Tab-separated table of C-alpha atoms and ligand atoms in Angstrom:
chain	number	residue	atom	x	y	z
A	1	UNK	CA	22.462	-16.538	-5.636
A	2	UNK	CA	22.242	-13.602	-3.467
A	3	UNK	CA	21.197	-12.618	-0.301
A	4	UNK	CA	19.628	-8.973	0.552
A	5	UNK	CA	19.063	-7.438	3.903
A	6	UNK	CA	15.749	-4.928	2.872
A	7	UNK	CA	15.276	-1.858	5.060
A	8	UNK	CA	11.566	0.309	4.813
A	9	UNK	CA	10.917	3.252	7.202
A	10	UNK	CA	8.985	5.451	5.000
A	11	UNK	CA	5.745	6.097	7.135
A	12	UNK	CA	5.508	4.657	10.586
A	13	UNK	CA	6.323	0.922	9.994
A	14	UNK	CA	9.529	-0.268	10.761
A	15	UNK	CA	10.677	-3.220	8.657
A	16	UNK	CA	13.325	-5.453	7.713
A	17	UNK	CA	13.455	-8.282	5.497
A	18	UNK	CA	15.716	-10.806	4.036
A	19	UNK	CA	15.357	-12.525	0.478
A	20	UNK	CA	17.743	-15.070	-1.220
A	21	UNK	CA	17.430	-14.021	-4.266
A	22	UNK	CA	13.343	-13.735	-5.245
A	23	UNK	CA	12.650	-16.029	-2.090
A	24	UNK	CA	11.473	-13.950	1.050
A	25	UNK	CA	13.289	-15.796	3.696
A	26	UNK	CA	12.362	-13.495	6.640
A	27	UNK	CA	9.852	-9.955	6.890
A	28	UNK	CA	9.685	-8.511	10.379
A	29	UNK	CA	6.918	-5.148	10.952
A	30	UNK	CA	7.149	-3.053	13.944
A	31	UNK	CA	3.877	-0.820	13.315
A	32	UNK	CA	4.113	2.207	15.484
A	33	UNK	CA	0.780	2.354	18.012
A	34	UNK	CA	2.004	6.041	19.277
A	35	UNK	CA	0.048	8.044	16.866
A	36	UNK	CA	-3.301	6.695	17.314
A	37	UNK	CA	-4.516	8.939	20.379
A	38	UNK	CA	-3.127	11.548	17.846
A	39	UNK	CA	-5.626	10.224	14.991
A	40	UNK	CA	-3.099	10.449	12.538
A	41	UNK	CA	0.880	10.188	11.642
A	42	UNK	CA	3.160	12.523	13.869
A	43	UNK	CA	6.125	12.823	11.505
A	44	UNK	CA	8.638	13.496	14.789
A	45	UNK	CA	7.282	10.443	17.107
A	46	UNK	CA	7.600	8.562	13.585
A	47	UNK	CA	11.206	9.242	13.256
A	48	UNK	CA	11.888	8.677	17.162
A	49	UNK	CA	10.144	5.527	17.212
A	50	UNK	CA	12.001	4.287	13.942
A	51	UNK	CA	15.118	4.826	15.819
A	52	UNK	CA	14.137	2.969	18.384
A	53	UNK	CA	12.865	0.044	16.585
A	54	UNK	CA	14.902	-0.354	13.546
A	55	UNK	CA	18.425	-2.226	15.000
A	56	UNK	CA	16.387	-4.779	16.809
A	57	UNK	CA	14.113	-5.137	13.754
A	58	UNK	CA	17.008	-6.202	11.353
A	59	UNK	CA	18.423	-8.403	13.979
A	60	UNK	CA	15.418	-10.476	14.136
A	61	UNK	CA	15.355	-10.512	10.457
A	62	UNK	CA	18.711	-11.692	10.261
A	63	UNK	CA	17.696	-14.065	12.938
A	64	UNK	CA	14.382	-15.192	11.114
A	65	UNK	CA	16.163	-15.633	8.101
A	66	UNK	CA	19.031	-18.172	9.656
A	67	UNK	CA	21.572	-15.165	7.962
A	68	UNK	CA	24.699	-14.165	9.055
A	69	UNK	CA	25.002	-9.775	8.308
A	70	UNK	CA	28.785	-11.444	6.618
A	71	UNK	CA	26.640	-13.470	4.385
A	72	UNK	CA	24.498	-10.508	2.582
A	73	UNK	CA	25.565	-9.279	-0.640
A	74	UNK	CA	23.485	-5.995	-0.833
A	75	UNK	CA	21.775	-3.683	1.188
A	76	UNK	CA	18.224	-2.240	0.151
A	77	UNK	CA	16.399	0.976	1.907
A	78	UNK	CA	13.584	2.571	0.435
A	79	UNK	CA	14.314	6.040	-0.480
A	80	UNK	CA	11.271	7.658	-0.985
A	81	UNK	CA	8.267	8.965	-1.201
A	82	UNK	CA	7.736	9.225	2.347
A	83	UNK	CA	7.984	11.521	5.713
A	84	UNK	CA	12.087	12.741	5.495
A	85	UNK	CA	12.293	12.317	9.138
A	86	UNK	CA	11.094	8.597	9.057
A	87	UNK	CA	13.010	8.123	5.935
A	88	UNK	CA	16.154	9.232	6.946
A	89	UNK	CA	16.443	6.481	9.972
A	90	UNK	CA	16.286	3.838	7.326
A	91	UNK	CA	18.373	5.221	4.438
A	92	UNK	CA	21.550	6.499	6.927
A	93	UNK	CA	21.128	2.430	8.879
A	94	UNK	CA	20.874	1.349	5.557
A	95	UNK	CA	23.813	3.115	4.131
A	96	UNK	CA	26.079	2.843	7.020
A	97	UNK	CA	25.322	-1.220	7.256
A	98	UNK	CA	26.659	-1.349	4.006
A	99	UNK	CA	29.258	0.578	4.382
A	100	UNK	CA	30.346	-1.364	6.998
A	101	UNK	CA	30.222	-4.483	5.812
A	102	UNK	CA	31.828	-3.226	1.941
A	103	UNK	CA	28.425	-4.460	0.134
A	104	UNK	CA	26.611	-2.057	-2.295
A	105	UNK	CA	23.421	-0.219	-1.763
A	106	UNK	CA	19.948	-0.661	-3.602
A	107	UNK	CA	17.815	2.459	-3.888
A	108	UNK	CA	14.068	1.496	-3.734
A	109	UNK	CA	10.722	3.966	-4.391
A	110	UNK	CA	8.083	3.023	-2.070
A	111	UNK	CA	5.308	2.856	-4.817
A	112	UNK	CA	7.666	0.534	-7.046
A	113	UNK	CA	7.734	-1.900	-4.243
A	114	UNK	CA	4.253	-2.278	-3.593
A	115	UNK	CA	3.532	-2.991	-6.854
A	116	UNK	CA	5.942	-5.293	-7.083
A	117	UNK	CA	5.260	-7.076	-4.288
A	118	UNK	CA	3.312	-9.476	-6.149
A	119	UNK	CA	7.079	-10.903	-7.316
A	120	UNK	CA	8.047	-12.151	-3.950
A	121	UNK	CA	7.815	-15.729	-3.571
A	122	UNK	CA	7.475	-17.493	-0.366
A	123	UNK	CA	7.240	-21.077	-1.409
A	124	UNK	CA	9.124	-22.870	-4.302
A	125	UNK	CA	5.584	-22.895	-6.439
A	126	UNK	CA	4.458	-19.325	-5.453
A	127	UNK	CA	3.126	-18.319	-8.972
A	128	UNK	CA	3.938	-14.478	-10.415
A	129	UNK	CA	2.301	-11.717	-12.494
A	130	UNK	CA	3.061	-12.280	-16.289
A	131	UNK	CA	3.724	-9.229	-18.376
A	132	UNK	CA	1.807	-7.071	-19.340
A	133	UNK	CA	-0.300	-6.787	-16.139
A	134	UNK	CA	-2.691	-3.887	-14.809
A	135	UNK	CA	-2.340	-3.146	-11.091
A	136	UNK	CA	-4.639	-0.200	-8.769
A	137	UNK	CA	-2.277	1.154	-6.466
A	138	UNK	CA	-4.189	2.226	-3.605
A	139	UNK	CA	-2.844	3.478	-0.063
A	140	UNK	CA	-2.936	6.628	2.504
A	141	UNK	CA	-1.078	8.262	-0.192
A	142	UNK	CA	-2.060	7.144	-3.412
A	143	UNK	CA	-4.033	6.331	-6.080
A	144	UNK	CA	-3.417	5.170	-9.270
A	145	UNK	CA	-3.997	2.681	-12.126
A	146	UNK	CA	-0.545	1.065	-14.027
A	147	UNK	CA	0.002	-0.986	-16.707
A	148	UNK	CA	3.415	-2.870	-16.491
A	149	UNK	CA	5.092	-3.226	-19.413
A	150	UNK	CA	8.177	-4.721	-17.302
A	151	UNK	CA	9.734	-4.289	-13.701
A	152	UNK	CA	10.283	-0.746	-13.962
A	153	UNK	CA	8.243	0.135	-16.715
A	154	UNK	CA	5.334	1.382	-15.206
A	155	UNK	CA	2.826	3.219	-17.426
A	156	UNK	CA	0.225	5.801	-14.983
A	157	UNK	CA	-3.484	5.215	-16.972
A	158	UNK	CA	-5.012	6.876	-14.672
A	159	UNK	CA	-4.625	8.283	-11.233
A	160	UNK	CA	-6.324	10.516	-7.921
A	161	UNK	CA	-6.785	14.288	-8.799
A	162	UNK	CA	-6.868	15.379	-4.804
A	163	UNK	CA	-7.301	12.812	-2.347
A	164	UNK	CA	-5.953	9.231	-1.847
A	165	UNK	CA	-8.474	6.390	-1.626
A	166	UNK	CA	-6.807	5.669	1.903
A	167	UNK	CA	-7.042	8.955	2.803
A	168	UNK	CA	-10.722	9.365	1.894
A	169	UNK	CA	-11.703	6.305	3.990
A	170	UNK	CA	-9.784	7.648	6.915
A	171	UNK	CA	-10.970	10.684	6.929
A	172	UNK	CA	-14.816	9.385	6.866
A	173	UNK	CA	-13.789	7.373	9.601
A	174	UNK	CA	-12.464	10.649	11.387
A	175	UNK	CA	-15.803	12.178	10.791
A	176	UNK	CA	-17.628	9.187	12.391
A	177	UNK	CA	-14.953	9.329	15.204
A	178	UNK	CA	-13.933	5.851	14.922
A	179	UNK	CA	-10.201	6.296	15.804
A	180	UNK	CA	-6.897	5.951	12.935
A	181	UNK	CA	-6.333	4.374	11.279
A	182	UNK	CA	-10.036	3.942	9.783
A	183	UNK	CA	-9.876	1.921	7.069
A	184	UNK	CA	-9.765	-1.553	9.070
A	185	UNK	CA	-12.081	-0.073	11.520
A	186	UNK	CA	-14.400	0.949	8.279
A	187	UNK	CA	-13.702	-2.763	6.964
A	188	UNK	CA	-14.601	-4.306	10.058
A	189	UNK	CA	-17.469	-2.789	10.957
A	190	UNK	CA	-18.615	-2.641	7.128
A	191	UNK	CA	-18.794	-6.452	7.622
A	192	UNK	CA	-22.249	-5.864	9.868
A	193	UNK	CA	-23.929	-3.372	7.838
A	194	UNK	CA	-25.875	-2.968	4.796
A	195	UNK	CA	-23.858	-1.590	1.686
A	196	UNK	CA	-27.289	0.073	0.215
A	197	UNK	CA	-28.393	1.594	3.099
A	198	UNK	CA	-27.374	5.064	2.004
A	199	UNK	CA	-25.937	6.859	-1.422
A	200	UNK	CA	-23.533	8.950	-1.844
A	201	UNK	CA	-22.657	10.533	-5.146
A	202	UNK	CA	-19.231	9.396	-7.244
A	203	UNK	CA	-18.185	12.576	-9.321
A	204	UNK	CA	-17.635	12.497	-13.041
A	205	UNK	CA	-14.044	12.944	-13.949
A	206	UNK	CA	-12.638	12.215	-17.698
A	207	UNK	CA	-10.867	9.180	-18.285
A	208	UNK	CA	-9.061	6.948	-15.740
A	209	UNK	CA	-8.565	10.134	-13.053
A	210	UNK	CA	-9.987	9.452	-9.628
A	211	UNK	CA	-10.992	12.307	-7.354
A	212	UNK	CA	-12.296	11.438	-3.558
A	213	UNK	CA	-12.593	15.066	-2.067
A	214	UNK	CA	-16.225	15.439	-3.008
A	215	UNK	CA	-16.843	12.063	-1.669
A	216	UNK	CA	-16.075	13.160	1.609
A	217	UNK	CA	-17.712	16.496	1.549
A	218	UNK	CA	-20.860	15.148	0.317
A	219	UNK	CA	-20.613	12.844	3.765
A	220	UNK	CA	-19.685	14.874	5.886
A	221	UNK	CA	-22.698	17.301	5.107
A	222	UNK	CA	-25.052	14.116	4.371
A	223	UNK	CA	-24.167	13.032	8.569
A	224	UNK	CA	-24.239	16.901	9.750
A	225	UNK	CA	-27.647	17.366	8.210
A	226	UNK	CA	-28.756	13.847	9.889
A	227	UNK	CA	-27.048	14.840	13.188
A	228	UNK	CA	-29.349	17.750	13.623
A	229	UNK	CA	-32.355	15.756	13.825
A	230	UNK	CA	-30.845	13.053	15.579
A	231	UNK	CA	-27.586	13.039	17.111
A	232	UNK	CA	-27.265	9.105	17.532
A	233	UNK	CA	-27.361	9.372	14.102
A	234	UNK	CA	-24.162	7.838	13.351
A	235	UNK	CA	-24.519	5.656	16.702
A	236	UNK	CA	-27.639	4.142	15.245
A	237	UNK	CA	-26.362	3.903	11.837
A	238	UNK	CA	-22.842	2.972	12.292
A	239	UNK	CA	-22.516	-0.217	10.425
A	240	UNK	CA	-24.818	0.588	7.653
A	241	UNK	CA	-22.807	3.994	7.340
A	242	UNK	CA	-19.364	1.999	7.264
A	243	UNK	CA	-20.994	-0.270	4.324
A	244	UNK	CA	-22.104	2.319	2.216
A	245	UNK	CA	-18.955	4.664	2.377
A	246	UNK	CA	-17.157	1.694	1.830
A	247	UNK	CA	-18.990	0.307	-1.458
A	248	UNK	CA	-18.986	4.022	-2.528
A	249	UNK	CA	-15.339	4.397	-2.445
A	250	UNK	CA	-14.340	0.954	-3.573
A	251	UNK	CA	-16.641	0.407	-6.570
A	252	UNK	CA	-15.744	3.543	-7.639
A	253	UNK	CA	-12.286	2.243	-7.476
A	254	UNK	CA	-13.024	-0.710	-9.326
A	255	UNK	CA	-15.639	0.394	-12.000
A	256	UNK	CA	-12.859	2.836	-13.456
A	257	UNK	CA	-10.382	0.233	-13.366
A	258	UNK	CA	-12.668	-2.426	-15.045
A	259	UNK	CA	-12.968	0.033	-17.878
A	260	UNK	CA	-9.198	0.714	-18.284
A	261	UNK	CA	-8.514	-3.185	-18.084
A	262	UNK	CA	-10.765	-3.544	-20.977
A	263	UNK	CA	-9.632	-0.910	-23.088
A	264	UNK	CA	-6.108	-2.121	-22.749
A	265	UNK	CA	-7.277	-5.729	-23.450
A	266	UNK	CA	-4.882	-7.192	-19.816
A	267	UNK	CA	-5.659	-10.655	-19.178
A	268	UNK	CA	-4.073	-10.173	-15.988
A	269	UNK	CA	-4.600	-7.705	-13.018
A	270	UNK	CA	-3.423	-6.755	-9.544
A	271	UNK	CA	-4.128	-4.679	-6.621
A	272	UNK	CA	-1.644	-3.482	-4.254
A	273	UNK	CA	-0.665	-0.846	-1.489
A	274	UNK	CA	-2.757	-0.786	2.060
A	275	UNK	CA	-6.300	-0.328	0.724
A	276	UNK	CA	-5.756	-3.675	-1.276
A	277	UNK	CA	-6.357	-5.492	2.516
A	278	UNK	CA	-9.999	-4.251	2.101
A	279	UNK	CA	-12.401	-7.039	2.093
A	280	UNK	CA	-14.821	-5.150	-0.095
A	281	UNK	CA	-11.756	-4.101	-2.660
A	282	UNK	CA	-10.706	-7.799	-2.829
A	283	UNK	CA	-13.977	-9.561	-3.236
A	284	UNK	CA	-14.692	-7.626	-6.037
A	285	UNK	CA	-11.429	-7.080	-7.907
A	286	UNK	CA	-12.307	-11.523	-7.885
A	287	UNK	CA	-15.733	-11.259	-9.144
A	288	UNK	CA	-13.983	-8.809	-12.051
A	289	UNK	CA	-11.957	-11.495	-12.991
A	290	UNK	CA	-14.640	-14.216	-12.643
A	291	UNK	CA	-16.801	-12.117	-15.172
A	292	UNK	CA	-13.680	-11.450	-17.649
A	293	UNK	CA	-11.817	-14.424	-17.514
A	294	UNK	CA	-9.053	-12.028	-15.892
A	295	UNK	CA	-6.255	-14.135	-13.736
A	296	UNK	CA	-5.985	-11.927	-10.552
A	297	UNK	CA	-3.480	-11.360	-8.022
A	298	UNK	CA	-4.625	-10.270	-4.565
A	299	UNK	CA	-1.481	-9.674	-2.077
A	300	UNK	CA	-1.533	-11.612	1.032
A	301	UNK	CA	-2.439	-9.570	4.326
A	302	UNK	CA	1.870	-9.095	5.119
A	303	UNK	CA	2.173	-7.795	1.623
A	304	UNK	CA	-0.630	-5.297	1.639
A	305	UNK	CA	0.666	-2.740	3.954
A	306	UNK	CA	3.633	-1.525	4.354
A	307	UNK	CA	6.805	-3.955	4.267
A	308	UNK	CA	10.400	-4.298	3.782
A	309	UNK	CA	9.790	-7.479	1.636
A	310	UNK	CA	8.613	-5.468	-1.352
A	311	UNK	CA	11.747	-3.035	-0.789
A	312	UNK	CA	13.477	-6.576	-1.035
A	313	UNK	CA	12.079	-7.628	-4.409
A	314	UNK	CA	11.992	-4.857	-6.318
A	315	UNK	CA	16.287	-4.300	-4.809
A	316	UNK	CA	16.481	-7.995	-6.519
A	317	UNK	CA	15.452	-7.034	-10.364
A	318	UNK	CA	17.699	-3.802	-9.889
A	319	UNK	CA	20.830	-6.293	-8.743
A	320	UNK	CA	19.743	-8.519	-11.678
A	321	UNK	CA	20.197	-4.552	-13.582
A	322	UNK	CA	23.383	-3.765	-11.687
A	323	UNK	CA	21.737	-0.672	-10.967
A	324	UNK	CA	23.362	0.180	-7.163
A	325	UNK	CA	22.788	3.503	-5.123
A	326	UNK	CA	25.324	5.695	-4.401
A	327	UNK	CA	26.147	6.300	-0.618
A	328	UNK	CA	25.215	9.979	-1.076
A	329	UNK	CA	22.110	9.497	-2.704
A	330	UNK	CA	19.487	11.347	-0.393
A	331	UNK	CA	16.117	10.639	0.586
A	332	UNK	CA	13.130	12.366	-1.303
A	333	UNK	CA	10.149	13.041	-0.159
A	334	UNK	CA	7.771	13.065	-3.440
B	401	KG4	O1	0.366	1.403	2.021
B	401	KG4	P1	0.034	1.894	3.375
B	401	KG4	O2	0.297	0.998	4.553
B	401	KG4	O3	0.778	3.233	3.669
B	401	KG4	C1	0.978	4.187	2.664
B	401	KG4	O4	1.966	4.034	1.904
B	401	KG4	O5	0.107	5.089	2.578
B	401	KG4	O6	-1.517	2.312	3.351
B	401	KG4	C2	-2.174	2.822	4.485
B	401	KG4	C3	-3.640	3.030	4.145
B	401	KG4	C4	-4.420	3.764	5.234
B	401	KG4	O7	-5.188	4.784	4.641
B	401	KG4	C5	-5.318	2.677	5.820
B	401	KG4	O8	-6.519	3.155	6.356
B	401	KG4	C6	-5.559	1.829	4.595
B	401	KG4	O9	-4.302	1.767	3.956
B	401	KG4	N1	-6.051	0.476	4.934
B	401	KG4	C7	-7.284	0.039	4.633
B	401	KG4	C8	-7.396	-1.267	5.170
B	401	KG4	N2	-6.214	-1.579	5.781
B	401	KG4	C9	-5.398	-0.491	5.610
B	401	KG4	N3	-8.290	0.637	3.968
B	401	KG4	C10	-9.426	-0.052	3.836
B	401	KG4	N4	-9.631	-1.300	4.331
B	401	KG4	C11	-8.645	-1.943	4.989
B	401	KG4	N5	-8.844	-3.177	5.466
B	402	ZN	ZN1	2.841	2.180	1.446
C-alpha cells in the first residue's frame, strides 16, 4: 500500500491530490479567475497565482484525504508540457516536499495523465479501461488519437496539424466575443440552438491528422461577411452559431476517430483532456459505441480538466515500475 501526495500546476489550475495506492482519496482545484478580463492565459499572473494557491491547496488535500504529510511515501508533480513559469511552482514545492520529508519523487507528463485518468478509482467497484484501448485526447493544447498498448505505451494514430480542438473552439468563441474560456460558454449556449443552422466546411487531411485552422478562418469570414449586412448578426444568431461551430468541430473529431477505431478493430474507447467535458463530444462518442458495440469510457466532470488526480495515477503505475525522478530533473515545456 502506498500513499502519494500529487502536485499539477502546468496551466493555471492549481491542484493537489492524494491516492492510496489506485484509490483517489482526496483532489482539490484552485482554477485561476485572473485571466479572464485578459481573454486568455497570462503566463506571469499564472505563476504568481500558483504561488499563492499551491501550500494551502496541498494542505486541504492532506486534510481531505484524513493524511498525515509523515504518512506519504512519494511525491508526484507534473513536469511538463506546460507554461515553465506555472510549472516551476509545482515541480520546486514538489521537489522540496520530498526532500524534506526523505520520500522519492515521481515525474509525470501532463498528456500521460489525462489519458490515464480513466485508471483512478473512486469507489471499491469503479470499473477501468482494459488493454488495448483507443482514447482522443483533446484540450487547449492538443489533439490527438492513441491506442494504448499498456500504461506508457502510447501509440499517436493520428493527431492536430496546427490548431488544438480547444483552441479552435476558443478562439470562435473570441470571435463571437463571448469571454475565455469559450468552450463551456460554446457548450452552454450550444444547448439552445440549432446544430444545422449553418455549415461550415471540415478540410480533407490524409489519414488520422486533424487540422482546425481553416475551421476558424472559414468562420471568421462566414460572420464578417454576415456582419456587414447585419451587425446583430451574431446577437441574433448566437445560439444557433454556438451549435453549429460546435457539431462542426466535434463530429469532425469523432468521424476520424470512428474510422481509426475500426481499422484497429478496439472494442474499447476513451476520451479525455478538457474538451472531453463537451456535451456534444460525449453524447456522441456514446452513440459510437451504441452503434459498434464499443464499451466507452467518458471521464467524470473533475477528471476532464485539469487535475492533480491524474498526475496521481499515472505516479502510481511508475511506483509499481520503480521508475522515480531525480531531484534535478527540470521542467520542460514541450
Ligand atoms: O485540459 P485542459 O483543462 O487544459 C489543457 O491542458 O489545455 O483543457 C482546456 C480546454 C480549453 O480549450 C477549454 O475551452 C476546453 O478545454 N473546454 C471545453 C469544455 N470545457 C473545457 N471545450 C468544449 N466544451 C466544454 N464543455
Ligand atoms: Zn490539460
Amino acid at each position: 500500500m502506498s500513499l502519494i501526495l500529487a502536485i499539477e500546476s502546468s496551466c493555471d489550475d492549481t491542484s493537489a491530490a492524494v491516492l492510496r495506492d489506485d484509490r483517489m482519496l482526496s483532489n482539490v482545484i484552485a482554477s485561476q479567475k485572473v485571466h479572464e478580463q485578459f481573454g486568455g492565459v497570462v503566463p506571469e499572473l499564472a505563476s504568481r497565482a500558483h504561488q499563492q494557491n499551491i501550500l494551502p491547496v496541498v494542505d486541504t488535500a492532506l486534510r481531505n484525504a484524513g493524511v498525515d504529510k509523515s504518512q506519504l511515501d512519494a511525491i508526484a508533480f507534473t513536469r511538463g508540457p506546460g507554461l515553465l513559469g506555472s510549472l516551476l511552482v509545482g515541480v520546486s514545492f514538489a521537489k522540496s516536499m520530498a526532500q524534506g520529508l526523505g520520500i522519492p519523487l515521481i515525474e509525470v507528463n501532463h498528456l500521460q495523465a489525462h489519458v490515464l485518468s480513466h485508471f483512478i478509482k473512486t469507489t471499491d467497484d469503479s470499473v477501468v479501461p482494459q488493454f488495448p484501448f483507443m482514447c482522443l485526447l483533446v484540450s487547449g493544447g492538443h489533439t490527438q488519437i492513441l491506442l494504448l498498448h499498456d500504461h506508457f505505451d502510447m501509440e499517436t494514430l493520428g493527431q492536430t496539424i496546427d490548431d488544438a480542438a480547444g483552441e479552435a473552439i476558443d478562439k470562435a468563441a473570441k470571435i463571437m466575443d463571448l469571454g475565455y474560456p469559450g468552450g463551456p460558454i460554446i457548450d452552454r449556449l450550444a444547448k439552445e440552438g440549432n446544430p444545422d443552422a449553418f455549415q461550415f466546411a471540415t478540410p480533407n487531411i490524409a489519414g488520422y491528422d486533424y487540422s482546425f485552422s481553416g475551421i476558424k478562418t472559414s468562420f471568421l469570414y462566414f460572420l464578417r461577411d454576415k456582419l456587414e449586412s447585419d451587425p446583430d448578426f451574431i446577437e441574433k444568431n448566437k445560439a444557433d452559431l454556438c451549435a453549429s461551430i460546435q457539431k462542426c468541430i466535434m463530429s469532425f473529431l469523432l468521424k476520424k476517430f470512428e474510422k481509426a477505431a475500426i481499422k484497429n478493430r478496439v472494442r474499447q474507447v476513451a476520451i479525455a483532456g478538457g474538451v472531453s467535458a463537451n456535451s456534444y463530444l460525449r453524447d456522441g462518442i456514446m452513440q459510437l459505441g451504441k452503434k459498434h458495440g464499443w464499451k466507452v469510457f467518458v471521464p467524470t466532470m473533475q477528471f476532464c480538466t485539469d487535475n492533480a488526480a491524474m498526475v496521481g495515477i499515472a505516479a502510481y503505475f511508475k511506483l509499481l515500475r520503480k521508475e522515480f525522478a531525480d531531484i534535478s530533473m527540470p521542467p520542460y515545456t514541450r
